[in-house]
XYZ file of C-alpha atoms in Angstrom:
318
model
C 59.389 130.491 108.722
C 58.738 132.226 105.377
C 58.587 135.991 105.420
C 55.147 137.476 106.031
C 55.071 140.846 104.323
C 52.314 143.390 103.931
C 51.127 143.523 100.317
C 50.780 146.697 98.267
C 49.715 147.009 94.602
C 52.621 147.287 92.172
C 54.818 146.975 95.235
C 58.425 146.171 94.724
C 61.426 146.850 96.859
C 62.938 148.663 93.914
C 61.547 152.099 93.231
C 58.644 152.055 90.785
C 58.186 154.815 88.201
C 55.446 157.286 89.072
C 53.130 158.798 86.496
C 55.942 160.706 84.809
C 57.690 158.648 82.142
C 60.741 156.984 83.660
C 60.521 159.078 86.830
C 61.480 157.249 89.998
C 61.193 158.071 93.672
C 62.936 156.485 96.651
C 62.635 156.554 100.416
C 65.295 158.427 102.356
C 65.822 158.598 106.107
C 67.930 160.595 108.501
C 71.265 158.859 109.063
C 72.726 161.467 111.381
C 73.213 165.239 111.424
C 73.161 166.441 107.817
C 73.386 162.955 106.269
C 70.560 160.788 104.906
C 70.454 157.131 103.888
C 68.789 155.796 100.742
C 68.462 152.345 99.177
C 68.094 152.489 95.410
C 67.526 148.821 94.625
C 66.604 145.535 96.260
C 69.021 142.739 95.343
C 69.949 139.149 96.102
C 73.602 138.687 97.014
C 73.296 134.917 97.344
C 76.780 133.611 98.067
C 78.429 136.784 96.750
C 78.122 138.710 100.027
C 80.678 141.576 100.063
C 83.790 140.217 101.775
C 85.380 143.591 102.500
C 82.268 145.322 103.811
C 82.956 147.681 106.695
C 80.466 148.056 109.529
C 79.249 151.624 110.063
C 76.949 153.217 112.612
C 73.231 152.447 112.195
C 70.859 155.214 111.041
C 69.130 157.202 113.771
C 65.714 156.344 112.242
C 64.009 152.964 112.058
C 63.360 151.047 108.874
C 66.738 151.279 107.119
C 68.387 148.305 108.824
C 72.123 148.120 109.590
C 74.085 149.124 106.478
C 77.738 148.387 105.758
C 80.104 150.451 103.644
C 80.912 148.574 100.422
C 82.997 149.096 97.294
C 81.916 150.228 93.836
C 82.596 146.687 92.575
C 80.087 145.268 95.059
C 77.457 147.638 93.667
C 78.412 147.356 89.975
C 77.303 143.715 89.688
C 73.699 144.892 90.117
C 73.897 147.855 87.720
C 74.097 145.974 84.448
C 70.426 146.263 83.492
C 68.646 149.380 82.165
C 66.080 149.367 84.990
C 68.760 149.461 87.707
C 69.689 152.844 89.132
C 73.251 153.765 88.151
C 74.578 155.781 91.079
C 78.030 156.703 92.336
C 79.655 159.010 94.894
C 79.367 162.614 93.758
C 75.984 162.150 92.071
C 73.290 164.638 93.086
C 69.647 163.953 93.947
C 66.733 166.039 95.228
C 65.456 165.462 98.767
C 61.713 166.143 99.193
C 60.062 167.006 102.497
C 56.799 168.544 103.731
C 55.285 171.715 102.262
C 57.349 171.614 99.090
C 60.765 171.810 100.741
C 63.441 170.523 98.361
C 67.191 170.281 98.850
C 69.978 168.907 96.699
C 72.036 166.159 98.316
C 75.318 164.644 97.156
C 76.062 160.919 97.414
C 79.149 160.198 99.507
C 79.504 156.558 100.626
C 78.193 153.398 98.966
C 76.339 151.029 101.301
C 74.562 147.692 101.396
C 72.240 146.054 103.915
C 72.387 142.272 103.673
C 69.026 140.723 104.556
C 68.122 137.199 105.604
C 67.684 136.028 102.032
C 67.190 132.411 103.130
C 63.681 133.236 104.430
C 62.755 135.366 101.425
C 63.971 138.801 102.457
C 65.744 141.169 100.091
C 69.109 142.817 100.524
C 69.515 146.476 99.565
C 72.146 148.639 97.895
C 72.318 152.407 98.174
C 74.312 155.288 99.532
C 74.691 157.914 102.194
C 74.060 161.461 100.977
C 74.926 164.816 102.507
C 72.994 168.093 102.598
C 74.973 171.304 102.455
C 75.422 173.071 105.799
C 73.102 175.955 104.843
C 70.170 173.693 103.931
C 70.529 171.077 106.679
C 68.839 173.097 109.486
C 65.644 173.320 107.386
C 65.375 169.530 107.078
C 64.584 168.136 110.513
C 62.192 165.324 109.550
C 63.202 161.698 109.878
C 61.721 160.473 106.589
C 61.847 161.926 103.071
C 61.368 161.098 99.408
C 64.270 161.290 96.963
C 64.338 161.738 93.189
C 66.931 162.392 90.516
C 68.213 165.946 90.527
C 66.022 168.296 88.511
C 67.900 170.522 86.097
C 66.981 174.192 86.179
C 63.961 174.831 83.964
C 62.632 171.260 84.224
C 58.890 170.692 83.895
C 58.390 169.294 87.403
C 55.780 171.671 88.710
C 55.484 171.689 92.499
C 52.832 173.705 94.291
C 54.498 173.252 97.664
C 51.070 172.572 99.160
C 51.433 168.906 100.128
C 52.584 168.418 103.688
C 51.811 167.629 107.308
C 50.286 170.426 109.387
C 51.033 171.244 113.015
C 47.812 173.160 113.673
C 45.552 171.630 116.368
C 42.246 170.211 115.141
C 39.243 172.183 116.531
C 37.362 170.427 119.333
C 34.053 170.388 117.465
C 35.752 168.561 114.591
C 37.256 166.046 117.011
C 33.792 165.386 118.463
C 32.384 164.692 115.000
C 35.348 162.445 114.232
C 34.698 160.392 117.383
C 31.049 159.955 116.413
C 31.848 158.851 112.858
C 34.580 156.465 114.009
C 32.144 154.823 116.415
C 29.524 154.454 113.688
C 32.080 152.913 111.322
C 33.323 150.522 114.016
C 29.753 149.339 114.605
C 29.289 148.523 110.913
C 32.607 146.645 110.724
C 32.406 144.419 113.819
C 30.259 141.290 114.307
C 27.694 141.283 117.117
C 29.604 139.696 120.045
C 32.718 141.780 119.421
C 30.657 144.924 118.835
C 29.028 144.665 122.263
C 32.436 144.405 123.900
C 33.918 147.283 121.910
C 30.923 149.542 122.562
C 31.664 149.326 126.295
C 35.314 150.316 125.808
C 36.431 153.971 125.773
C 37.628 155.419 122.465
C 41.002 157.136 122.121
C 42.392 158.496 118.876
C 45.141 160.644 117.402
C 44.675 162.906 114.388
C 47.108 164.220 111.808
C 46.134 167.040 109.468
C 47.734 167.301 106.053
C 47.214 169.051 102.751
C 47.302 167.524 99.297
C 49.191 168.989 96.356
C 46.011 170.844 95.345
C 45.886 172.552 98.758
C 42.826 170.732 100.114
C 42.743 169.507 103.712
C 42.599 165.878 104.847
C 42.825 164.036 108.173
C 44.449 160.729 109.038
C 43.064 159.300 112.285
C 44.343 156.283 114.252
C 41.806 155.030 116.799
C 41.541 152.337 119.448
C 38.862 151.025 121.785
C 40.353 149.356 124.848
C 38.370 147.659 127.619
C 39.647 147.494 131.197
C 40.091 143.721 131.093
C 42.232 143.949 127.945
C 45.989 143.474 128.328
C 48.149 146.554 128.790
C 49.248 146.784 125.166
C 46.490 145.074 123.189
C 43.513 147.186 121.989
C 40.046 145.630 121.987
C 39.578 147.047 118.494
C 41.538 149.440 116.310
C 41.074 151.152 112.964
C 42.466 154.127 111.078
C 40.464 156.449 108.842
C 41.102 158.884 106.019
C 38.733 161.832 106.374
C 37.817 164.993 104.474
C 36.373 167.983 106.412
C 34.369 169.676 103.671
C 31.776 170.213 102.390
C 30.834 167.907 105.294
C 33.118 165.779 107.450
C 33.140 162.197 106.221
C 35.279 159.074 106.097
C 36.902 158.388 102.723
C 38.548 155.035 103.523
C 39.694 152.958 106.486
C 42.727 150.908 107.501
C 42.366 147.805 109.673
C 44.651 146.424 112.350
C 47.862 144.839 111.025
C 49.429 143.497 114.226
C 48.612 142.646 117.841
C 51.592 144.496 119.309
C 49.634 147.362 120.807
C 48.251 150.625 119.503
C 51.661 152.050 118.593
C 52.213 149.297 116.018
C 48.662 148.063 115.363
C 47.901 150.535 112.557
C 49.927 152.180 109.765
C 51.956 155.162 111.008
C 52.051 158.288 108.824
C 55.662 159.533 108.891
C 55.613 162.356 106.330
C 53.697 163.905 103.421
C 55.639 165.267 100.432
C 54.934 167.023 97.138
C 55.974 164.795 94.228
C 55.315 167.496 91.637
C 52.733 167.708 88.859
C 49.821 167.573 91.297
C 50.888 164.373 93.052
C 51.036 163.822 96.808
C 53.465 161.327 98.319
C 53.083 159.662 101.720
C 55.587 157.770 103.810
C 54.258 155.078 106.146
C 55.657 152.584 108.615
C 53.607 149.394 108.855
C 53.987 146.378 111.126
C 52.737 142.813 110.718
C 52.904 139.969 113.222
C 56.448 139.110 112.141
C 57.304 141.812 109.604
C 57.744 145.524 109.146
C 57.800 147.768 106.096
C 58.579 151.356 105.215
C 56.510 152.445 102.217
C 56.419 155.472 99.908
C 52.973 155.791 98.304
C 51.230 158.104 95.882
C 48.085 159.200 97.741
C 44.628 158.715 96.250
C 41.308 159.693 97.835
C 38.791 157.003 98.675
C 41.061 153.958 98.871
C 43.122 152.240 101.566
C 46.914 152.049 101.537
C 46.871 148.668 99.809
C 45.115 150.231 96.816
C 47.418 153.242 96.516
C 50.391 153.120 94.174
C 53.539 152.019 95.992
C 56.614 153.871 94.706
C 59.082 152.043 96.950
C 58.902 149.520 99.766
C 61.716 148.561 102.132
C 60.648 145.529 104.135
C 61.721 142.487 106.107
C 60.019 139.514 107.752
C 60.997 136.559 109.879
């Protein structure tokens, strides 16, 4: 069966330049302890699969597959073009997390994840990278953004504002959210389905986050589930981007992407990072019926994920 992947504008498995000239960002995930994993480029090994690859432990987070340790020669064949990232052990990069946290990491081991290329999937080349022991305790997230190391005095201005918040959302705001979600559901569903959904109780989870300019936003995942519905399948599900002021309102919505239950039915917000120069980055996990993707996006008000700029996508389908 050909791969069924979720589409994003300008999406490529390689990292796409952001607004800064030639600037690239990549996804990074916790490998273990003070080590992260990053894939710099999507490739096609074809018949040239690394013969001396050594199996290593899988990352502790989802979305980065099962990498193998490979040699510099295995990587070099894909570094002959200007657009390829030229990386090697000892190189330094900046790890970006919530609220402007930045740490320098050093590449240690070269890795590759060989995908099922016969059905259209990519393979990936990258590296493991280590944080220093003093910085590691401050970086406890599972997902990050990575960029080339910024020299001292560079013009990458970061406000440190963009990030996920842990503060509980006030009850009166939650009540307004429930009302607006119900109204939006009623405008999006045809008559027969609407009647069924209206009888089902609403449950939702909210995440608060700030943009690089310091303003507050909400990301809400919601489901309506009737009693006769199966244990894992929602009757209806949607996610909403919301702004609380000057009056609470919905900016954009996300629709259901899979039928595998609420946990996987809607995009999952993993982290919010400051990309510098007023830009906000978001890391999402998304699931299709026979695919999954990890996506780094540049956030934009008023549009759904598929209309935001994708800076890197790591994906696979069956």
